[in-house]
Phi, psi and omega in degrees: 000122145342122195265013161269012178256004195259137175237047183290151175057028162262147166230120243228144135243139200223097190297161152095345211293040196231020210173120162078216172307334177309301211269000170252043171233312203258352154265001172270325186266353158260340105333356115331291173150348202279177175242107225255128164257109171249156170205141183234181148329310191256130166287332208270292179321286191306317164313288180310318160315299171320306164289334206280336169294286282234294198292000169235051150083358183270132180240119190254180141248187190262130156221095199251160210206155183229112198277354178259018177223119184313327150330301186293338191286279172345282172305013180246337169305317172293302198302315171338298208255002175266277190291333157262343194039033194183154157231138191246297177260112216251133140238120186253103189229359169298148185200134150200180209239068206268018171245120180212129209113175195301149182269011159316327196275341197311145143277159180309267219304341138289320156274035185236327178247021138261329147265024153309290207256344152305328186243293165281341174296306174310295205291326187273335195256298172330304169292326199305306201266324181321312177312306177240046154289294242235351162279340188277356199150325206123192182173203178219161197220090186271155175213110174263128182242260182168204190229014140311320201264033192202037148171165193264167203236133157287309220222328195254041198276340171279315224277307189317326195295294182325323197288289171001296160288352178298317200248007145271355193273326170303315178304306196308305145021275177275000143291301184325297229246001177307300163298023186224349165084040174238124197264146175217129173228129204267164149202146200255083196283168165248232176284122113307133157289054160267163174295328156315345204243354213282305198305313183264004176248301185318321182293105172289309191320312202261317195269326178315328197276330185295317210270354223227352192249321167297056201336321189281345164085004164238172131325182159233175177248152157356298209294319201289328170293328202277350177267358188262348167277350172278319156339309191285329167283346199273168157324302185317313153285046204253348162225050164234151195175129166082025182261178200209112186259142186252129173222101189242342195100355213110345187313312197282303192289337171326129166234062138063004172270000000 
Protein backbone atom coordinates (compact mmCIF):
# COMPACT_ATOMS: atom_id res chain seq x y z
CA UNK A 1 0.00 0.00 0.00
CA UNK A 2 1.06 3.54 -1.02
CA UNK A 3 1.97 5.33 2.04
CA UNK A 4 -0.16 8.14 0.79
CA UNK A 5 -3.28 6.12 1.10
CA UNK A 6 -2.49 4.71 4.35
CA UNK A 7 -3.86 5.01 7.86
CA UNK A 8 -1.72 2.97 10.00
CA UNK A 9 -1.84 3.43 13.80
CA UNK A 10 -4.86 5.73 13.00
CA UNK A 11 -8.10 6.15 14.35
CA UNK A 12 -11.57 6.52 12.94
CA UNK A 13 -15.22 6.74 14.01
CA UNK A 14 -17.90 6.38 11.00
CA UNK A 15 -21.72 7.35 12.27
CA UNK A 16 -24.35 5.64 9.92
CA UNK A 17 -21.72 2.88 9.63
CA UNK A 18 -23.78 -0.55 9.22
CA UNK A 19 -25.02 -0.33 5.94
CA UNK A 20 -24.15 1.11 2.53
CA UNK A 21 -21.76 4.07 2.00
CA UNK A 22 -21.12 4.07 5.88
CA UNK A 23 -20.33 0.56 5.97
CA UNK A 24 -17.50 0.92 2.84
CA UNK A 25 -15.83 3.93 4.40
CA UNK A 26 -15.23 2.11 7.43
CA UNK A 27 -14.09 -1.05 5.50
CA UNK A 28 -11.65 1.09 3.06
CA UNK A 29 -10.13 2.67 6.67
CA UNK A 30 -9.74 -0.44 7.69
CA UNK A 31 -7.71 -1.65 5.21
CA UNK A 32 -5.91 1.02 5.59
CA UNK A 33 -4.48 0.29 8.65
CA UNK A 34 -6.98 2.57 10.95
CA UNK A 35 -8.44 1.37 14.03
CA UNK A 36 -12.75 1.77 13.33
CA UNK A 37 -15.22 2.65 15.59
CA UNK A 38 -18.74 2.39 13.82
CA UNK A 39 -21.72 3.65 14.82
CA UNK A 40 -25.62 3.29 14.27
CA UNK A 41 -28.83 3.48 16.38
CA UNK A 42 -29.16 -0.34 16.25
CA UNK A 43 -27.17 -2.82 18.02
CA UNK A 44 -28.47 -5.56 16.59
CA UNK A 45 -27.11 -3.45 12.81
CA UNK A 46 -23.87 -2.70 14.64
CA UNK A 47 -23.33 -6.40 16.02
CA UNK A 48 -23.92 -7.88 12.28
CA UNK A 49 -21.35 -4.92 10.87
CA UNK A 50 -18.68 -5.93 13.16
CA UNK A 51 -18.97 -9.61 12.42
CA UNK A 52 -19.29 -9.05 9.26
CA UNK A 53 -15.66 -6.48 9.12
CA UNK A 54 -14.22 -9.13 11.56
CA UNK A 55 -14.91 -11.91 8.86
CA UNK A 56 -12.61 -9.73 6.48
CA UNK A 57 -9.95 -9.29 8.84
CA UNK A 58 -10.92 -5.65 9.96
CA UNK A 59 -11.36 -5.54 13.53
CA UNK A 60 -13.94 -2.57 14.59
CA UNK A 61 -16.12 -2.09 17.84
CA UNK A 62 -19.62 -0.81 18.09
CA UNK A 63 -21.30 2.24 19.50
CA UNK A 64 -24.58 2.70 19.39
CA UNK A 65 -26.11 6.19 19.50
CA UNK A 66 -29.40 7.76 18.76
CA UNK A 67 -28.13 10.92 16.88
CA UNK A 68 -31.16 13.02 17.54
CA UNK A 69 -30.83 13.40 21.08
CA UNK A 70 -27.61 15.43 21.78
CA UNK A 71 -26.76 13.65 25.30
CA UNK A 72 -26.49 10.44 23.25
CA UNK A 73 -24.40 12.17 20.70
CA UNK A 74 -21.81 13.56 23.70
CA UNK A 75 -21.82 9.70 25.07
CA UNK A 76 -21.28 8.52 21.88
CA UNK A 77 -18.55 10.85 21.91
CA UNK A 78 -17.10 10.05 25.36
CA UNK A 79 -16.94 6.30 24.47
CA UNK A 80 -15.20 7.32 21.28
CA UNK A 81 -11.66 8.96 23.37
CA UNK A 82 -12.58 6.30 25.88
CA UNK A 83 -11.59 3.31 24.32
CA UNK A 84 -9.04 5.00 22.01
CA UNK A 85 -8.05 7.96 23.78
CA UNK A 86 -7.24 9.96 20.85
CA UNK A 87 -9.38 10.66 17.32
CA UNK A 88 -7.37 11.04 13.97
CA UNK A 89 -10.58 10.40 11.77
CA UNK A 90 -14.26 11.68 12.10
CA UNK A 91 -16.97 10.81 9.22
CA UNK A 92 -20.60 11.94 10.05
CA UNK A 93 -22.35 9.88 7.24
CA UNK A 94 -26.07 8.76 9.15
CA UNK A 95 -28.88 10.70 7.07
CA UNK A 96 -32.58 10.48 6.51
CA UNK A 97 -35.15 11.40 4.44
CA UNK A 98 -38.24 11.08 6.27
CA UNK A 99 -39.75 13.75 4.11
CA UNK A 100 -40.74 13.80 0.46
CA UNK A 101 -42.59 16.44 -1.40
CA UNK A 102 -42.63 20.21 -1.64
CA UNK A 103 -41.91 22.08 1.53
CA UNK A 104 -44.98 23.57 2.38
CA UNK A 105 -46.08 19.93 3.12
CA UNK A 106 -42.94 19.22 5.27
CA UNK A 107 -44.25 19.00 9.16
CA UNK A 108 -42.12 20.08 12.52
CA UNK A 109 -41.33 16.76 13.00
CA UNK A 110 -39.81 16.57 10.05
CA UNK A 111 -37.62 19.33 9.78
CA UNK A 112 -36.66 18.49 13.31
CA UNK A 113 -35.62 14.97 12.92
CA UNK A 114 -33.73 15.55 9.50
CA UNK A 115 -31.84 18.17 11.20
CA UNK A 116 -31.60 16.78 14.44
CA UNK A 117 -29.58 14.00 12.80
CA UNK A 118 -28.45 15.63 9.49
CA UNK A 119 -27.27 18.46 10.78
CA UNK A 120 -27.03 18.99 14.69
CA UNK A 121 -25.56 15.76 15.32
CA UNK A 122 -22.11 16.79 12.74
CA UNK A 123 -22.04 20.30 14.68
CA UNK A 124 -22.64 18.12 18.16
CA UNK A 125 -20.02 15.43 17.60
CA UNK A 126 -17.70 17.88 15.93
CA UNK A 127 -17.63 20.35 19.03
CA UNK A 128 -17.46 16.89 21.29
CA UNK A 129 -14.05 15.62 19.54
CA UNK A 130 -12.53 18.36 17.45
CA UNK A 131 -10.84 19.38 20.60
CA UNK A 132 -8.95 16.77 21.13
CA UNK A 133 -8.69 15.95 17.54
CA UNK A 134 -6.59 18.89 17.72
CA UNK A 135 -4.55 18.11 21.00
CA UNK A 136 -3.50 15.18 19.18
CA UNK A 137 -1.98 16.56 16.26
CA UNK A 138 -4.87 16.90 13.95
CA UNK A 139 -6.91 14.89 11.89
CA UNK A 140 -9.67 14.77 9.12
CA UNK A 141 -13.15 15.42 9.28
CA UNK A 142 -15.67 13.84 6.09
CA UNK A 143 -19.42 15.35 6.72
CA UNK A 144 -21.57 13.29 3.99
CA UNK A 145 -23.92 15.70 2.38
CA UNK A 146 -25.14 15.32 -1.16
CA UNK A 147 -26.10 16.80 -4.69
CA UNK A 148 -29.31 17.54 -3.17
CA UNK A 149 -27.73 20.38 -1.18
CA UNK A 150 -26.07 22.10 -4.81
CA UNK A 151 -29.29 22.39 -6.77
CA UNK A 152 -33.05 22.52 -6.24
CA UNK A 153 -35.39 19.17 -5.59
CA UNK A 154 -39.11 18.81 -6.63
CA UNK A 155 -39.28 16.00 -3.81
CA UNK A 156 -35.86 16.22 -1.57
CA UNK A 157 -36.11 20.16 -0.50
CA UNK A 158 -36.26 19.27 3.22
CA UNK A 159 -33.71 16.79 2.99
CA UNK A 160 -31.43 19.01 0.53
CA UNK A 161 -31.44 22.12 2.90
CA UNK A 162 -29.95 19.64 5.75
CA UNK A 163 -27.08 18.60 2.94
CA UNK A 164 -26.35 22.08 2.38
CA UNK A 165 -25.59 22.99 5.72
CA UNK A 166 -23.45 19.96 5.67
CA UNK A 167 -21.17 21.40 3.38
CA UNK A 168 -21.12 24.84 4.74
CA UNK A 169 -20.83 23.42 8.13
CA UNK A 170 -17.49 21.85 6.46
CA UNK A 171 -16.38 25.09 5.04
CA UNK A 172 -16.80 26.78 8.51
CA UNK A 173 -15.28 24.03 9.98
CA UNK A 174 -12.26 24.18 8.21
CA UNK A 175 -11.61 27.88 8.77
CA UNK A 176 -12.34 27.18 12.79
CA UNK A 177 -10.32 24.15 13.00
CA UNK A 178 -7.47 24.87 10.19
CA UNK A 179 -4.78 26.23 12.23
CA UNK A 180 -5.08 23.10 14.78
CA UNK A 181 -3.94 21.04 11.52
CA UNK A 182 -7.73 19.79 11.11
CA UNK A 183 -8.82 19.23 7.86
CA UNK A 184 -12.79 19.04 7.46
CA UNK A 185 -14.76 18.20 4.12
CA UNK A 186 -18.05 17.49 2.81
CA UNK A 187 -18.86 14.86 -0.14
CA UNK A 188 -21.95 15.41 -2.13
CA UNK A 189 -23.09 11.76 -3.49
CA UNK A 190 -25.58 11.27 -6.31
CA UNK A 191 -27.52 8.17 -6.98
CA UNK A 192 -25.71 5.36 -5.00
CA UNK A 193 -26.55 1.65 -4.99
CA UNK A 194 -27.53 1.64 -1.84
CA UNK A 195 -30.68 0.45 0.32
CA UNK A 196 -31.30 4.26 0.72
CA UNK A 197 -31.41 4.83 -2.35
CA UNK A 198 -33.68 1.81 -3.44
CA UNK A 199 -37.13 3.96 -3.77
CA UNK A 200 -35.55 5.32 -6.82
CA UNK A 201 -33.42 2.47 -8.28
CA UNK A 202 -36.23 0.17 -8.08
CA UNK A 203 -38.34 2.67 -9.92
CA UNK A 204 -37.14 1.59 -13.89
CA UNK A 205 -38.93 4.49 -14.86
CA UNK A 206 -37.47 7.05 -12.49
CA UNK A 207 -34.09 5.74 -12.72
CA UNK A 208 -34.12 5.66 -16.79
CA UNK A 209 -34.96 9.35 -16.69
CA UNK A 210 -32.03 9.84 -13.61
CA UNK A 211 -29.40 7.59 -15.86
CA UNK A 212 -30.30 9.81 -18.87
CA UNK A 213 -29.21 12.75 -17.07
CA UNK A 214 -26.12 11.28 -16.05
CA UNK A 215 -23.25 11.43 -18.61
CA UNK A 216 -21.61 7.82 -17.19
CA UNK A 217 -25.19 6.48 -17.81
CA UNK A 218 -24.86 4.50 -14.27
CA UNK A 219 -25.37 4.57 -10.47
CA UNK A 220 -22.61 4.79 -8.18
CA UNK A 221 -21.14 2.15 -6.04
CA UNK A 222 -20.72 2.43 -2.06
CA UNK A 223 -16.63 1.70 -2.65
CA UNK A 224 -16.33 4.92 -5.32
CA UNK A 225 -17.55 7.35 -2.18
CA UNK A 226 -15.53 5.38 0.37
CA UNK A 227 -12.36 5.49 -1.81
CA UNK A 228 -12.54 9.23 -2.05
CA UNK A 229 -13.07 9.61 2.04
CA UNK A 230 -10.22 7.67 2.29
CA UNK A 231 -8.35 9.94 0.44
CA UNK A 232 -9.45 12.79 2.34
CA UNK A 233 -8.18 11.19 5.77
CA UNK A 234 -4.80 9.89 4.14
CA UNK A 235 -1.27 11.91 3.63
CA UNK A 236 -2.72 12.13 0.26
CA UNK A 237 -5.60 14.87 1.09
CA UNK A 238 -3.37 16.06 3.49
CA UNK A 239 -4.00 19.96 1.66
CA UNK A 240 -7.62 19.74 0.56
CA UNK A 241 -9.65 20.98 3.16
CA UNK A 242 -13.23 23.08 3.52
CA UNK A 243 -14.07 21.64 0.01
CA UNK A 244 -17.54 20.10 -0.71
CA UNK A 245 -16.55 16.96 -3.50
CA UNK A 246 -19.11 16.16 -6.08
CA UNK A 247 -19.30 12.12 -6.81
CA UNK A 248 -22.29 11.78 -9.47
CA UNK A 249 -20.96 10.56 -12.42
CA UNK A 250 -21.89 13.90 -14.18
CA UNK A 251 -25.59 14.14 -12.88
CA UNK A 252 -25.10 18.06 -11.72
CA UNK A 253 -22.87 19.01 -14.89
CA UNK A 254 -25.08 17.48 -17.39
CA UNK A 255 -27.26 19.01 -20.19
CA UNK A 256 -29.18 16.22 -20.58
CA UNK A 257 -27.64 14.95 -23.91
Amino acid sequence: MSEWFSLAGKTALITGATRGIGLAIAREYGRAGARIAISSESAEACTQAVAQLAQEGIEAIALVADLREAQAVQGLANQCLAHFGGLDALVCNAGVAPHLGPLSTASDADWELTFSVNLRSAVWLTTALLPTMAEGGGGSVVLMASIAGVRGNKGLGLYGLSKAGLAQLARNLAVEWGPANIRVNAISPGVIQTEFARPLTDNPDVLQRRLALTPLRRVGRPEEVAALALLLAAPGGAFISGQNLIVDGGTTIGDGN
